[in-house]
Coordinates of C-alpha atoms in Angstrom, one line a residue:
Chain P
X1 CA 156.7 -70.9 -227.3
X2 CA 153.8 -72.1 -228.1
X3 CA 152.8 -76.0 -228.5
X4 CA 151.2 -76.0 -231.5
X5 CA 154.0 -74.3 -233.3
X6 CA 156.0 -77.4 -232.9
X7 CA 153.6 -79.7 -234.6
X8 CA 155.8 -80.2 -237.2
X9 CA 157.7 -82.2 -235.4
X10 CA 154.9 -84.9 -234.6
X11 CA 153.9 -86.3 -231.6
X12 CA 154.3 -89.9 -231.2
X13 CA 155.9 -92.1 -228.9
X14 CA 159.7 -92.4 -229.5
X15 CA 160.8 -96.0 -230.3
X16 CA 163.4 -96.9 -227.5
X17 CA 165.8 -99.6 -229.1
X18 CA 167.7 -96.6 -230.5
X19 CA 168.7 -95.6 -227.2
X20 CA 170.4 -99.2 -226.5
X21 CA 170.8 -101.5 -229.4
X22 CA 174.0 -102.2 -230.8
X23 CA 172.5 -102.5 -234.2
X24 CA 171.2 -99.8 -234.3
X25 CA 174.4 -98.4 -232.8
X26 CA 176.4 -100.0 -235.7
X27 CA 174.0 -98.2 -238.6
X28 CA 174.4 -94.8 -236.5
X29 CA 178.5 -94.8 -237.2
X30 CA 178.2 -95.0 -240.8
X31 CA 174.5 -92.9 -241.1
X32 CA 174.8 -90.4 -238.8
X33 CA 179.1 -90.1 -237.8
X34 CA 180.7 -90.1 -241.1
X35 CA 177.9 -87.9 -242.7
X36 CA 178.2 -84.9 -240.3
X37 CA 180.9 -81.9 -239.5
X38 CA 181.9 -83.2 -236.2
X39 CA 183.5 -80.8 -233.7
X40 CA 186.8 -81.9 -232.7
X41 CA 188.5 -78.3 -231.5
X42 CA 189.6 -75.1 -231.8
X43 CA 191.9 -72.7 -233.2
X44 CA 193.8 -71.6 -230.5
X45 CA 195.4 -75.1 -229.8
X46 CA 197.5 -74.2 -232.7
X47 CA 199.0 -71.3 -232.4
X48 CA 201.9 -71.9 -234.6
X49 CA 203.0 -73.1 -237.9
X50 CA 204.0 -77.4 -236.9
X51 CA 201.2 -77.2 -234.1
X52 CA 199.8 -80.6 -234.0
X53 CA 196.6 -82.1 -231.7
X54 CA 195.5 -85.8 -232.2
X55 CA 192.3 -86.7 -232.0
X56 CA 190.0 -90.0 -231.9
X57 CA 187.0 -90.5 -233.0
X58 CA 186.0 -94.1 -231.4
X59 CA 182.7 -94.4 -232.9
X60 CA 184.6 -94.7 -236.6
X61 CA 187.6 -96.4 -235.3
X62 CA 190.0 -92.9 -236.3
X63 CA 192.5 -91.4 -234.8
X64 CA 192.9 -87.7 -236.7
X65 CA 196.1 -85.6 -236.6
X66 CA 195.0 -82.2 -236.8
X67 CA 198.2 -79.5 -237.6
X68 CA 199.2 -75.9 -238.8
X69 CA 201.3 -75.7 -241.6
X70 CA 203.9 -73.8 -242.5
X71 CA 201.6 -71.6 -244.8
X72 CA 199.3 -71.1 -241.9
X73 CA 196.4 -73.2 -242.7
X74 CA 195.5 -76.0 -240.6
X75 CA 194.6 -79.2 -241.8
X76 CA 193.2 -82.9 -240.9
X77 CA 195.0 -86.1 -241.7
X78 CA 194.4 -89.6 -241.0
X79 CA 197.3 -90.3 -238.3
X80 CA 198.3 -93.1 -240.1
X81 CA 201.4 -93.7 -242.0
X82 CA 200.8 -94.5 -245.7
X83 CA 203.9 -97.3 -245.8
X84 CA 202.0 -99.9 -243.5
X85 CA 199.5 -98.0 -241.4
X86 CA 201.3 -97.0 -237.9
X87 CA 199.8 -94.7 -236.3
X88 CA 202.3 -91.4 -236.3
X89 CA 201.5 -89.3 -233.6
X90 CA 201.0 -90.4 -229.7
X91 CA 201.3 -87.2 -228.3
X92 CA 197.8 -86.0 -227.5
X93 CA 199.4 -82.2 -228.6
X94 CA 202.5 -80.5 -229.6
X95 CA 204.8 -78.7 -232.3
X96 CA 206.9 -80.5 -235.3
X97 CA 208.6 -79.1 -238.4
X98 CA 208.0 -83.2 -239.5
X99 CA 206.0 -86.5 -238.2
X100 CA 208.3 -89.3 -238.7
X101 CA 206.9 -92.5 -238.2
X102 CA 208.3 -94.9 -235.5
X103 CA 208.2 -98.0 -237.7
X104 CA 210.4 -97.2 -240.3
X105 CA 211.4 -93.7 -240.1
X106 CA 209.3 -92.3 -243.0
X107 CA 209.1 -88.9 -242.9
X108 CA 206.2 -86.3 -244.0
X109 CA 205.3 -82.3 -244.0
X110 CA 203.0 -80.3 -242.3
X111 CA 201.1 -80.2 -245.5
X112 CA 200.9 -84.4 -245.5
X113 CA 203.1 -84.9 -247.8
X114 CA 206.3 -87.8 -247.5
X115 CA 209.3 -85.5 -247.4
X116 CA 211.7 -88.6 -247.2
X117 CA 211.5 -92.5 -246.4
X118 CA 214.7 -94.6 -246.0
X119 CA 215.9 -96.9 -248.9
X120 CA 212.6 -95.5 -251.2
X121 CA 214.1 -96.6 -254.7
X122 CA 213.0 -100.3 -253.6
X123 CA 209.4 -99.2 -253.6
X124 CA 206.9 -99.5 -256.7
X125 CA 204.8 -96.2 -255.6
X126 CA 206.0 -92.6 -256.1
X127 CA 206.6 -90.5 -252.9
X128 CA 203.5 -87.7 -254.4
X129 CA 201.3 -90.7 -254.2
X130 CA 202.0 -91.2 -250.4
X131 CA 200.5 -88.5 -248.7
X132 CA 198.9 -88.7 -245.9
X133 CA 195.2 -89.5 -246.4
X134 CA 193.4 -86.3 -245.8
X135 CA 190.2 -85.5 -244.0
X136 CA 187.7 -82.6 -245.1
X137 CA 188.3 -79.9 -242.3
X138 CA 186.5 -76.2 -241.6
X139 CA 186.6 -73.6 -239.1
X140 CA 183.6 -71.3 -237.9
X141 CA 183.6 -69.2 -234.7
X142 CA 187.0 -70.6 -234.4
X143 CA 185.7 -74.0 -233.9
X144 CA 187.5 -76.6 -236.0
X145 CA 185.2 -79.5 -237.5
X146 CA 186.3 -82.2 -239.5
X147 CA 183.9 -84.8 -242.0
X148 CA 184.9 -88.4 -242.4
X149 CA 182.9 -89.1 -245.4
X150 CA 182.1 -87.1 -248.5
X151 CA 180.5 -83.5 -247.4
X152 CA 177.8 -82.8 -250.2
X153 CA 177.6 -79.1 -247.9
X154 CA 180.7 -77.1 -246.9
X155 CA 180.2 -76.6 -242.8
X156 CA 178.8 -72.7 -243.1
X157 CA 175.9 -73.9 -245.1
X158 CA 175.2 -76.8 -243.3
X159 CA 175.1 -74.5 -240.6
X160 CA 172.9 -72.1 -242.1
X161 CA 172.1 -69.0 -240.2
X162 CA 173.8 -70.7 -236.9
X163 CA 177.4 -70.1 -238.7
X164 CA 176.9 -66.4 -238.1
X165 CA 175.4 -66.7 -234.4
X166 CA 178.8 -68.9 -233.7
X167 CA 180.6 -66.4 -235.2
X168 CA 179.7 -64.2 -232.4
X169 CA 179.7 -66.4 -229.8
X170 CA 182.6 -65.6 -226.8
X171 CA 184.6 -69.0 -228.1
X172 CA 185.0 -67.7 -231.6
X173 CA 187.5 -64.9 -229.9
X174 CA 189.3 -67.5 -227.7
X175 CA 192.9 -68.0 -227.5
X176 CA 192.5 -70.3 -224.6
X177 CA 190.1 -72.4 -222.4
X178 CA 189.6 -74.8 -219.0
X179 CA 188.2 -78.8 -220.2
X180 CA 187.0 -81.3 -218.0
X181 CA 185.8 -84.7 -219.6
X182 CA 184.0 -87.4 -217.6
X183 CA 182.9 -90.8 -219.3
X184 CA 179.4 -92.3 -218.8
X185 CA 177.6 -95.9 -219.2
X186 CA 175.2 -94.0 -221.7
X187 CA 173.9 -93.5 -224.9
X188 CA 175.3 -90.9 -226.7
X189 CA 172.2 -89.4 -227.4
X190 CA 170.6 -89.7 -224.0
X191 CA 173.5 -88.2 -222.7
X192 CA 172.9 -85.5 -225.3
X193 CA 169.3 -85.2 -224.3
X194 CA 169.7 -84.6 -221.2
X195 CA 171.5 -81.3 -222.1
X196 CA 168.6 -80.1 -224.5
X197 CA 165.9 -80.0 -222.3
X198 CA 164.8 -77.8 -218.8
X199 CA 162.1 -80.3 -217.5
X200 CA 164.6 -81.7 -215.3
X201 CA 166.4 -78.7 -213.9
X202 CA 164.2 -78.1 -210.6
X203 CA 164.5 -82.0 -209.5
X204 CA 168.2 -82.7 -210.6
X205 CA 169.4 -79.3 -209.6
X206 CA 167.4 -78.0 -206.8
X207 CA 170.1 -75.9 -205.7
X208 CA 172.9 -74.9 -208.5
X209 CA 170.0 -74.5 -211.4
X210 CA 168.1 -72.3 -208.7
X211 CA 168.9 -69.1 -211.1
X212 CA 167.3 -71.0 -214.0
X213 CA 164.0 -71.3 -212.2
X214 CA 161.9 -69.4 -210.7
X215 CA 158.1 -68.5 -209.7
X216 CA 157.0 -67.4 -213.2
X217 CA 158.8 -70.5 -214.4
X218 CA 158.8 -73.2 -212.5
X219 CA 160.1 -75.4 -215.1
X220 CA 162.8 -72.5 -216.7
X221 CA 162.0 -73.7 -220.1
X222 CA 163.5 -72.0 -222.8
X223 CA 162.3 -68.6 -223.9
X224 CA 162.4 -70.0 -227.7
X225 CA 163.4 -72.2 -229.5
X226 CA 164.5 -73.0 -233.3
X227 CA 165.3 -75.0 -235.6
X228 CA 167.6 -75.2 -238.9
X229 CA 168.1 -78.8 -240.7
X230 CA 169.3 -81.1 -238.1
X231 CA 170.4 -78.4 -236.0
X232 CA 168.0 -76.3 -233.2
X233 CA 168.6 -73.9 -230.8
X234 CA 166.8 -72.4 -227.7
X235 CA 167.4 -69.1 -225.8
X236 CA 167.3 -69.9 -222.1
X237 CA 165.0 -67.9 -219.5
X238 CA 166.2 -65.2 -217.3
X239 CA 164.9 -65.2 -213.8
X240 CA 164.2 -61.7 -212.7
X241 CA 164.3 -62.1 -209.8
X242 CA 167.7 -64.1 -208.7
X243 CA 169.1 -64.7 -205.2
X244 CA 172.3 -65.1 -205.7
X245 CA 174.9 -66.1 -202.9
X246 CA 177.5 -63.4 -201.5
X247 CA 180.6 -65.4 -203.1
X248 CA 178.5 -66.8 -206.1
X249 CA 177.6 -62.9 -206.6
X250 CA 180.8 -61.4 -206.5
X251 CA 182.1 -64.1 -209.1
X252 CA 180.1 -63.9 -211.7
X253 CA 180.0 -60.4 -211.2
X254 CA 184.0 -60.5 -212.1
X255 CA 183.5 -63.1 -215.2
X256 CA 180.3 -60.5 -216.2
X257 CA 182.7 -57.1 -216.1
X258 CA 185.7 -59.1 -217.7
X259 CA 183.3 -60.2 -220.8
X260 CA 182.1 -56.7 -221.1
X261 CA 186.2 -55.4 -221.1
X262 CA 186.8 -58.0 -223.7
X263 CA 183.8 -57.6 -226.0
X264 CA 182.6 -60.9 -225.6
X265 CA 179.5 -60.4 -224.4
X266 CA 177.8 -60.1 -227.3
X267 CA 174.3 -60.8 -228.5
X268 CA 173.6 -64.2 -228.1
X269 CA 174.7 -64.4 -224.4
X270 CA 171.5 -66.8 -223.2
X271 CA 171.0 -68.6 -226.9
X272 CA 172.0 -72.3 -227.0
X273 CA 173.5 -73.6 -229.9
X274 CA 172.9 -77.7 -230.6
X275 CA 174.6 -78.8 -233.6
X276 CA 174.2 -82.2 -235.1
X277 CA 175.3 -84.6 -234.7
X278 CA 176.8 -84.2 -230.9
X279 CA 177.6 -80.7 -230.2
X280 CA 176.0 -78.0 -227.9
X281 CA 177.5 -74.5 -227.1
X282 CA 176.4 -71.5 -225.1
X283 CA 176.8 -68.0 -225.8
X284 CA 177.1 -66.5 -221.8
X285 CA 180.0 -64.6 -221.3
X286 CA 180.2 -65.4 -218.0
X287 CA 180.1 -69.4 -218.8
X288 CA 180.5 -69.6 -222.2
X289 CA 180.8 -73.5 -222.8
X290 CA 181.0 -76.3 -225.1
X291 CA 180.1 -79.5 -224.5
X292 CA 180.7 -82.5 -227.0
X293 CA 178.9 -86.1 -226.3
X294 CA 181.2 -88.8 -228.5
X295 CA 179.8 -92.3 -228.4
X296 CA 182.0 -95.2 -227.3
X297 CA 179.2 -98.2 -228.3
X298 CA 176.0 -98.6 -227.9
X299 CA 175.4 -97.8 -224.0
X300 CA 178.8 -95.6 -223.5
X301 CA 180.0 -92.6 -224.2
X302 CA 182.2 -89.5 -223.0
X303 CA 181.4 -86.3 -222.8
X304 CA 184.3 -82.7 -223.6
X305 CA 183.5 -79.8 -221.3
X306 CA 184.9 -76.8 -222.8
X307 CA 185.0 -73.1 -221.4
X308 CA 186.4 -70.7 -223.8
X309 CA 188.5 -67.9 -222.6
X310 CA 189.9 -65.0 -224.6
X311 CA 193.3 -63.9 -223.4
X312 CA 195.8 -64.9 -220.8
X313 CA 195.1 -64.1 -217.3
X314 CA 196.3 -60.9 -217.0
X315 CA 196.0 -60.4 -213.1
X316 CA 194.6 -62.6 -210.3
X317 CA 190.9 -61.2 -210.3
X318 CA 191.2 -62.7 -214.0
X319 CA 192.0 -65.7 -212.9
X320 CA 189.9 -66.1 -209.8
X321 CA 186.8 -65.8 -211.9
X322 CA 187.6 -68.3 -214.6
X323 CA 188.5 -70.9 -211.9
X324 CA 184.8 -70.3 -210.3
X325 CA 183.1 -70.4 -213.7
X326 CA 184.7 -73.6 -214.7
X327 CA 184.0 -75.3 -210.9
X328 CA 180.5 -73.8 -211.0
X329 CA 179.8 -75.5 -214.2
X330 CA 181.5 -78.6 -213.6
X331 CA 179.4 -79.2 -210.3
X332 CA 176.5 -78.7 -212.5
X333 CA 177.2 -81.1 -214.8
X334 CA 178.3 -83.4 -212.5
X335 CA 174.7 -83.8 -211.0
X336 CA 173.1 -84.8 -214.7
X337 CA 175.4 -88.3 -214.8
X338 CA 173.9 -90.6 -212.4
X339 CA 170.2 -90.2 -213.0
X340 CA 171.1 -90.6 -217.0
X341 CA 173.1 -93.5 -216.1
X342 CA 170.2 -94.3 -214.3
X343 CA 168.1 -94.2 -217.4
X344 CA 170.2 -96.2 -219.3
X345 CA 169.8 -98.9 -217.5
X346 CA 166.3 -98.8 -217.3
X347 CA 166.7 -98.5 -221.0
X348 CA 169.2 -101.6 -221.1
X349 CA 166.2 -103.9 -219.8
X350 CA 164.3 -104.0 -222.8
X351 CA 161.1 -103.3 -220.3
X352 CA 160.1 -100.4 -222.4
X353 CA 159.4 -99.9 -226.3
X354 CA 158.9 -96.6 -226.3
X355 CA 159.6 -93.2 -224.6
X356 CA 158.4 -90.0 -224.5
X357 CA 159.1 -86.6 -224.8
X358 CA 156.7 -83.6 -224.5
X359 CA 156.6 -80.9 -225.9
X360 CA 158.9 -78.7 -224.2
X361 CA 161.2 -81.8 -224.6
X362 CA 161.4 -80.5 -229.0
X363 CA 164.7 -80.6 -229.2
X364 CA 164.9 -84.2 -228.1
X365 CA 162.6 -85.0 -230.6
X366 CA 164.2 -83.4 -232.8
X367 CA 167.6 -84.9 -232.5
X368 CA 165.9 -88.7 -232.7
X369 CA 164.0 -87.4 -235.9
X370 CA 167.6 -86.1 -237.7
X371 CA 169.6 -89.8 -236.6
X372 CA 166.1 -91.6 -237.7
X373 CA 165.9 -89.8 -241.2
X374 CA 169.8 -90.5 -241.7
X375 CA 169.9 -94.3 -240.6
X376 CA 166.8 -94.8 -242.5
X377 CA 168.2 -93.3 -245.7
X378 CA 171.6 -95.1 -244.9
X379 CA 169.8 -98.8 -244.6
X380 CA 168.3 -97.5 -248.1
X381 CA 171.5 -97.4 -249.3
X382 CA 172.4 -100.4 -248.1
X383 CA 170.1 -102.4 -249.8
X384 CA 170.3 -100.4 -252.8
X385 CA 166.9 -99.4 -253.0
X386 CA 165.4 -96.3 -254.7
X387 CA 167.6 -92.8 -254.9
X388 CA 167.9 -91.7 -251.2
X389 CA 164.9 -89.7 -250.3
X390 CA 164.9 -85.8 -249.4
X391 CA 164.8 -86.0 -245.8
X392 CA 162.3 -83.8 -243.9
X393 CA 165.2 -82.0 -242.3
X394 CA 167.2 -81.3 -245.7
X395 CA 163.3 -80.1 -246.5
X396 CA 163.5 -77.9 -244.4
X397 CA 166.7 -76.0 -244.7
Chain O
X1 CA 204.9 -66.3 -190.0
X2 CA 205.6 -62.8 -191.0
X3 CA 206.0 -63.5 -194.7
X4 CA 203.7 -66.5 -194.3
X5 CA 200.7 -64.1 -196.1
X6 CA 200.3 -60.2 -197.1
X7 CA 199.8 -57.9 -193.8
X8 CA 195.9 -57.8 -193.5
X9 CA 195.1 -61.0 -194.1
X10 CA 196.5 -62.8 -190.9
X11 CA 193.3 -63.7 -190.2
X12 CA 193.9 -67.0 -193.1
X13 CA 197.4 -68.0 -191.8
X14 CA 195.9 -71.0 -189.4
X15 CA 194.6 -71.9 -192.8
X16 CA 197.5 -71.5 -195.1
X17 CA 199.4 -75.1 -195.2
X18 CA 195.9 -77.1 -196.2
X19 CA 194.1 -74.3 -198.4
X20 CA 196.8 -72.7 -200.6
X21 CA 196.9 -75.4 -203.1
X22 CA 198.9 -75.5 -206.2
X23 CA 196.6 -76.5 -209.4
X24 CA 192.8 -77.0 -210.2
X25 CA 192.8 -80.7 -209.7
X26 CA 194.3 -80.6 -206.3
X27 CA 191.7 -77.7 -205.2
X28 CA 189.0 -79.4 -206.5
X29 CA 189.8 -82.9 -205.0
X30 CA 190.7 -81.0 -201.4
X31 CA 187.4 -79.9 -201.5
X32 CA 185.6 -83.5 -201.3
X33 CA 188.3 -84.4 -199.2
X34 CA 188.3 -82.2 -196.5
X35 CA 186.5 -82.5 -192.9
X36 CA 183.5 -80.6 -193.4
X37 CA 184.4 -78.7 -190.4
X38 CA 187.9 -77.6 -191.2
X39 CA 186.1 -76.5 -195.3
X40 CA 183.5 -74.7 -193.0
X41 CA 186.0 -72.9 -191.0
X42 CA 188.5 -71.8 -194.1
X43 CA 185.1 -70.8 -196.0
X44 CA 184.2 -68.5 -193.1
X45 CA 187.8 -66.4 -192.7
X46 CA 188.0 -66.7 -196.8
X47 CA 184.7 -65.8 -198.0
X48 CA 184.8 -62.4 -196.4
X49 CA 188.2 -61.3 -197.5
X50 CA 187.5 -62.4 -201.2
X51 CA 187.3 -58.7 -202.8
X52 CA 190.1 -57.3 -200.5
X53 CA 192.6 -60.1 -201.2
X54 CA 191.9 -59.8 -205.6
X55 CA 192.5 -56.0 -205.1
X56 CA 195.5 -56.8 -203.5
X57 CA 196.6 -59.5 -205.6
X58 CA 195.9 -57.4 -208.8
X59 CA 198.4 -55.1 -207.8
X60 CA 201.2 -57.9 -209.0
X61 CA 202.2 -59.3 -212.3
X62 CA 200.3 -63.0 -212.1
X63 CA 202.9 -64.6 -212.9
X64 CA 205.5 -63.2 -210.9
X65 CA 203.7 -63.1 -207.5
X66 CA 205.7 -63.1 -204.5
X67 CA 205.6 -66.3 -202.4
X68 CA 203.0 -64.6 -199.7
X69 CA 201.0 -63.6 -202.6
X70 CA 201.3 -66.6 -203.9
X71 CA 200.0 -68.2 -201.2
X72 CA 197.3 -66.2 -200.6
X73 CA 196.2 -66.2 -204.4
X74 CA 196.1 -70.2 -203.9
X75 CA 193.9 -70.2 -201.1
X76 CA 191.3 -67.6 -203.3
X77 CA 191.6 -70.4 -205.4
X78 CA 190.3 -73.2 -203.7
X79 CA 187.8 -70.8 -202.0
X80 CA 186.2 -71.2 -205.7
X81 CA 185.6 -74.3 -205.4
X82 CA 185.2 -74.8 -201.3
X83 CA 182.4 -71.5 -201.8
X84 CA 180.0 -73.9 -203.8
X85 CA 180.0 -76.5 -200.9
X86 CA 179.2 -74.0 -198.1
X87 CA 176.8 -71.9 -200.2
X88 CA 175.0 -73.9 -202.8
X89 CA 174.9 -77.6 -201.9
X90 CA 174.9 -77.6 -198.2
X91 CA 173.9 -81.0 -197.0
X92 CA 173.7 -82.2 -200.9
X93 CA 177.8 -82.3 -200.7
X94 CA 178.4 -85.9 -199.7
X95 CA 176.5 -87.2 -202.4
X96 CA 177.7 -84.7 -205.0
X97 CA 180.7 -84.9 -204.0
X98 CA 180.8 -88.9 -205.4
X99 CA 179.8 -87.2 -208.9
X100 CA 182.1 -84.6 -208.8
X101 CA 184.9 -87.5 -209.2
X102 CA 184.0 -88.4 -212.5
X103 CA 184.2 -85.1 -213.9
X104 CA 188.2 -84.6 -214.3
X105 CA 189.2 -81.7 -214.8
X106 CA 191.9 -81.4 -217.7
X107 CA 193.0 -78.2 -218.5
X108 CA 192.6 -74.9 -216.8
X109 CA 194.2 -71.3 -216.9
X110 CA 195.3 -71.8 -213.9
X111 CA 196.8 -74.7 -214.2
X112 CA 195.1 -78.2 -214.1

C-alpha cells in the first residue's frame, strides 16, 4: 500500500517515555486497560455447565473467575468473596456445581449468586445483595473478552467489521488448542510492536521467516493493511516462489489438507487481526494463532501463544502436524525476545526522546496513537477538565 | 527387540530409548539438550520414514496405540521438533536454542 494513503496517521517522531515510564504506565491501567474488551479465552475451555477458568489481569490488580452456568451461558465474576474479599478459586481451571470460599465456607452459584453462608441470620445484608461482583463479558469467533470498566460499546461494534472476519477465523470453530507463554523484561507495547511490523523479519529471522520474504519483497511487508477505531489489520505477503524443506513440506502440507477437511480454511487465511488494546490473531489454517501481550509494570510483561485446533486428534497424522505447527511457531517467536529485550533497555536509559517508525511500521503508529488519545482523555478526566473530547479514532469508526 | 517398533521401521530402534518421548515439553527440551551428533543421526533415519510411519500409525485408534506404535508415534514426535534444528536453523541452534527456554510450552494436544 501506498505511503501517502497512511497520512492520516501523521508522521512525527514517537515520544519514547511511553515505552518505559511508570507514570505513564500507571495512567495506561486506568486509560487504556479498564476501557477496552480484553481477550482473556475461549469457549472451548468450558465445555460444560460448572466449567470454571481463573484469570488475572496484573495490570488492574484482578483475578477474574470465568464459568458456565447451569443455563449455558458463561459469565465473568470478580474471584472474590463478597463476605471479606478471599479470593475463591486457586485452581487455574476446572468444573463445580458451587465455589465455596475457604475462609468461612460461604457458598455461591454458577450464576454468582450466595446459595448459603454459615450462621447468615447474624449479618445486616440480605444474601440477593451478595453476589458476586460481575464483570461485562462477550464472545465473538469464540473468543471470550471481558471489560473492567463501564463499556459505552458492546464488543461486536467496537469491533466493527473485524467481528465478522473473526467470526471466520479457524479459532472461532475450535474445541481445543496448544499455548506456550514466555515472560519478557518489556514494554507491553514494544513487545506488541514487534509483532505488527515485517521490517524486522529478514534480520531476526534469516532462516524460519525465509517463506515470508523473498526477491520481489525483500522486506515481506504486508500486502495491505487497515484500520477500524483502535483496531488495524494487515494481510501478509505470499512468496511465490517458496523453498520449503522436505520435512517442513510434508508438515504443513498435513496441517494445509486437515484445514481444508475441516472447513477452516476459510477466507481470511493470510489477514492479521490486531485488536486493541493487546491482542493479535491470524487467520492461517495451517498456524492459526493468537497471541496476547498482558503488561506486568512498566518494563515487563508476558506474552499467551495460542494455536487453535478444531477437533480431537483423530489419528496420528493429526497429531503429528499440530505438534510441528505449534514447535514451528514457537521457534519463531522465540527469536523476537532478546533483541526486544534488547530495546528495552536501550529504552530504559533515558538516552533517547523519541523513536521512530516508518511507514511500513503504521500499525505501530497506530497503536501509540489509540493508548495516546485514551491516556490523554483519561488525564482530562482526571483533572476534570472540559467533556472528554471525540478522539480521532472514535472519529473514525 | 522384536516388538521394540513396527516391522519396517528397524532402521529407528538404535534410536528408540532417547527419541520416543512422552509429552511436548520433554520433546522439545530433548531437542536443546541433545549432542548435536546423536539429533543429527536420529534426524537422518527419522526424517525419511516420516510419511511411511503416519500411514502406518493412522491405521490405529490414537489413543489406543499399541506399545510399538506407541513408541514409534513418539519418536515422529520429537522429529517435529528435532526437523527444525537440522533443516531450518543449522548452526543458529546453540543460540536459539537459549530462547527457546523461555517459551514454555503449556498445553498441547498431545500432551504438554
Amino acid at each position: 500500500m501506498s505511503d501517502d494513503s497512511l497520512a492520516w496517521l501523521g508522521t512525527a517522531p514517537i515520544p519514547a517515555a511511553p515505552y518505559h515510564d511508570p507514570a505513564w504506565f500507571e495512567l495506561e491501567r486506568e486509560a487504556v486497560f479498564r476501557r477496552a474488551w480484553l481477550q482473556i479465552g475461549h469457549v472451548c475451555e468450558l465445555p460444560d455447565s460448572g466449567s470454571f477458568i481463573r484469570r488475572e489481569i496484573e495490570a488492574l490488580n484482578v483475578s477474574l473467575l470465568i464459568v458456565r452456568g447451569r443455563d449455558g451461558e458463561i459469565r465473568a465474576f470478580h474471584n472474590v468473596c463478597t463476605h471479606r474479599g478471599t479470593q475463591l478459586v486457586e485452581e487455574e481451571s476446572g468444573r463445580r456445581g458451587t465455589f465455596s470460599c475457604p475462609y468461612h465456607r460461604w457458598s455461591f452459584g454458577t450464576d454468582g449468586a450466595l446459595l448459603a453462608a454459615p450462621d447468615f441470620d447474624r449479618f445486616f445484608v440480605d444474601k440477593a445483595d451478595c453476589a458476586l461482583p460481575r464483570v461485562a463479558l462477550d464472545i465473538c469467533g469464540g473468543l471470550i473478552f471481558v471489560h473492567l470498566g463501564t463499556p459505552d460499546k458492546g464488543l461486536r461494534d467496537d469491533l466493527g467489521p473485524y467481528a465478522t472476519m473473526l467470526d471466520g477465523f479457524p479459532a472461532a470453530q475450535a474445541t481445543t488448542f496448544s499455548e506456550y507463554v514466555y515472560e519478557i523484561d518489556a514494554n507491553w507495547k514494544l513487545t506488541y510492536d514487534n509483532f505488527q511490523e515485517n521490517y524486522h523479519l529478514r534480520f531476526i529471522h534469516p532462516r524460519s521467516g525465509a517463506p515470508a520474504v523473498g526477491e520481489d519483497n525483500p522486506f515481506g511487508y504486508p500486502v495491505k493493511m487497515g484500520f477500524h477505531g483502535p483496531h488495524r489489520t494487515q494481510t501478509i505477503w505470499t512468496n511465490p516462489d517458496p523453498a520449503p524443506q522436505p520435512v517442513q513440506a510434508q508438515s504443513f502440507g498435513r496441517a494445509a489438507r486437515f484445514a481444508m477437511a475441516d472447513g477452516t480454511a476459510g477466507p481470511h487465511s493470510r489477514d492479521y487481526l490486531a485488536l486493541f488494546p493487546n491482542f493479535f490473531i491470524l487467520g492461517s489454517p495451517a498456524q492459526p494463532f493468537s497471541h496476547t501481550v498482558w503488561p506486568i509494570d512498566a518494563r515487563r510483561s508476558r506474552g499467551v501463544i495460542r494455536l487453535y485446533w478444531k477437533g480431537e486428534d483423530d489419528c496420528a497424522s493429526r497429531r503429528y502436524a499440530r505438534e510441528y505447527a505449534m514447535a514451528s511457531a514457537r521457534d519463531i517467536h522465540a527469536e523476537d525476545r532478546d533483541v526486544i529485550e534488547a530495546g528495552q533497555r536501550g529504552l530504559n536509559s533515558g538516552a533517547l526522546k523519541h523513536i521512530h517508525f516508518q511507514a511500513q511500521e503504521a500499525l505501530c503508529r497506530h497503536l501509540f496513537t489509540a493508548v495516546d488519545e485514551r491516556v490523554q482523555a483519561y488525564r482530562a478526566d482526571l483533572a476534570g477538565t472540559a467533556p472528554r473530547p471525540v478522539s480521532r479514532a472514535e472519529a473514525m469508526a | 527387540m522384536t516388538t521394540l517398533l513396527p516391522t519396517g521401521f528397524d532402521a529407528l530402534a538404535p534410536f528408540a530409548d532417547r527419541w520416543a518421548i512422552d509429552g511436548s515439553i520433554a520433546r522439545a527440551a530433548r531437542r536443546g539438550d541433545a549432542a548435536p551428533a546423536d539429533r543429527t543421526a536420529f534426524f537422518a533415519a527419522a526424517a525419511p520414514l516420516l510419511d511411511a510411519a503416519l500411514a502406518h500409525l493412522d491405521r490405529y485408534p490414537i489413543d489406543a496405540l499399541p506399545p510399538a506404535e506407541q513408541r514409534l508415534m513418539d519418536m515422529m514426535l520429537t522429529l517435529a521438533h528435532v526437523s527444525l534444528t537440522e533443516e531450518i536453523l543449522g548452526d543458529q541452534e546453540p543460540a536459539h536454542a537459549r530462547q527457546r527456554q523461555h517459551m514454555h510450552i503449556t498445553r498441547t494436544p498431545a500432551g504438554a
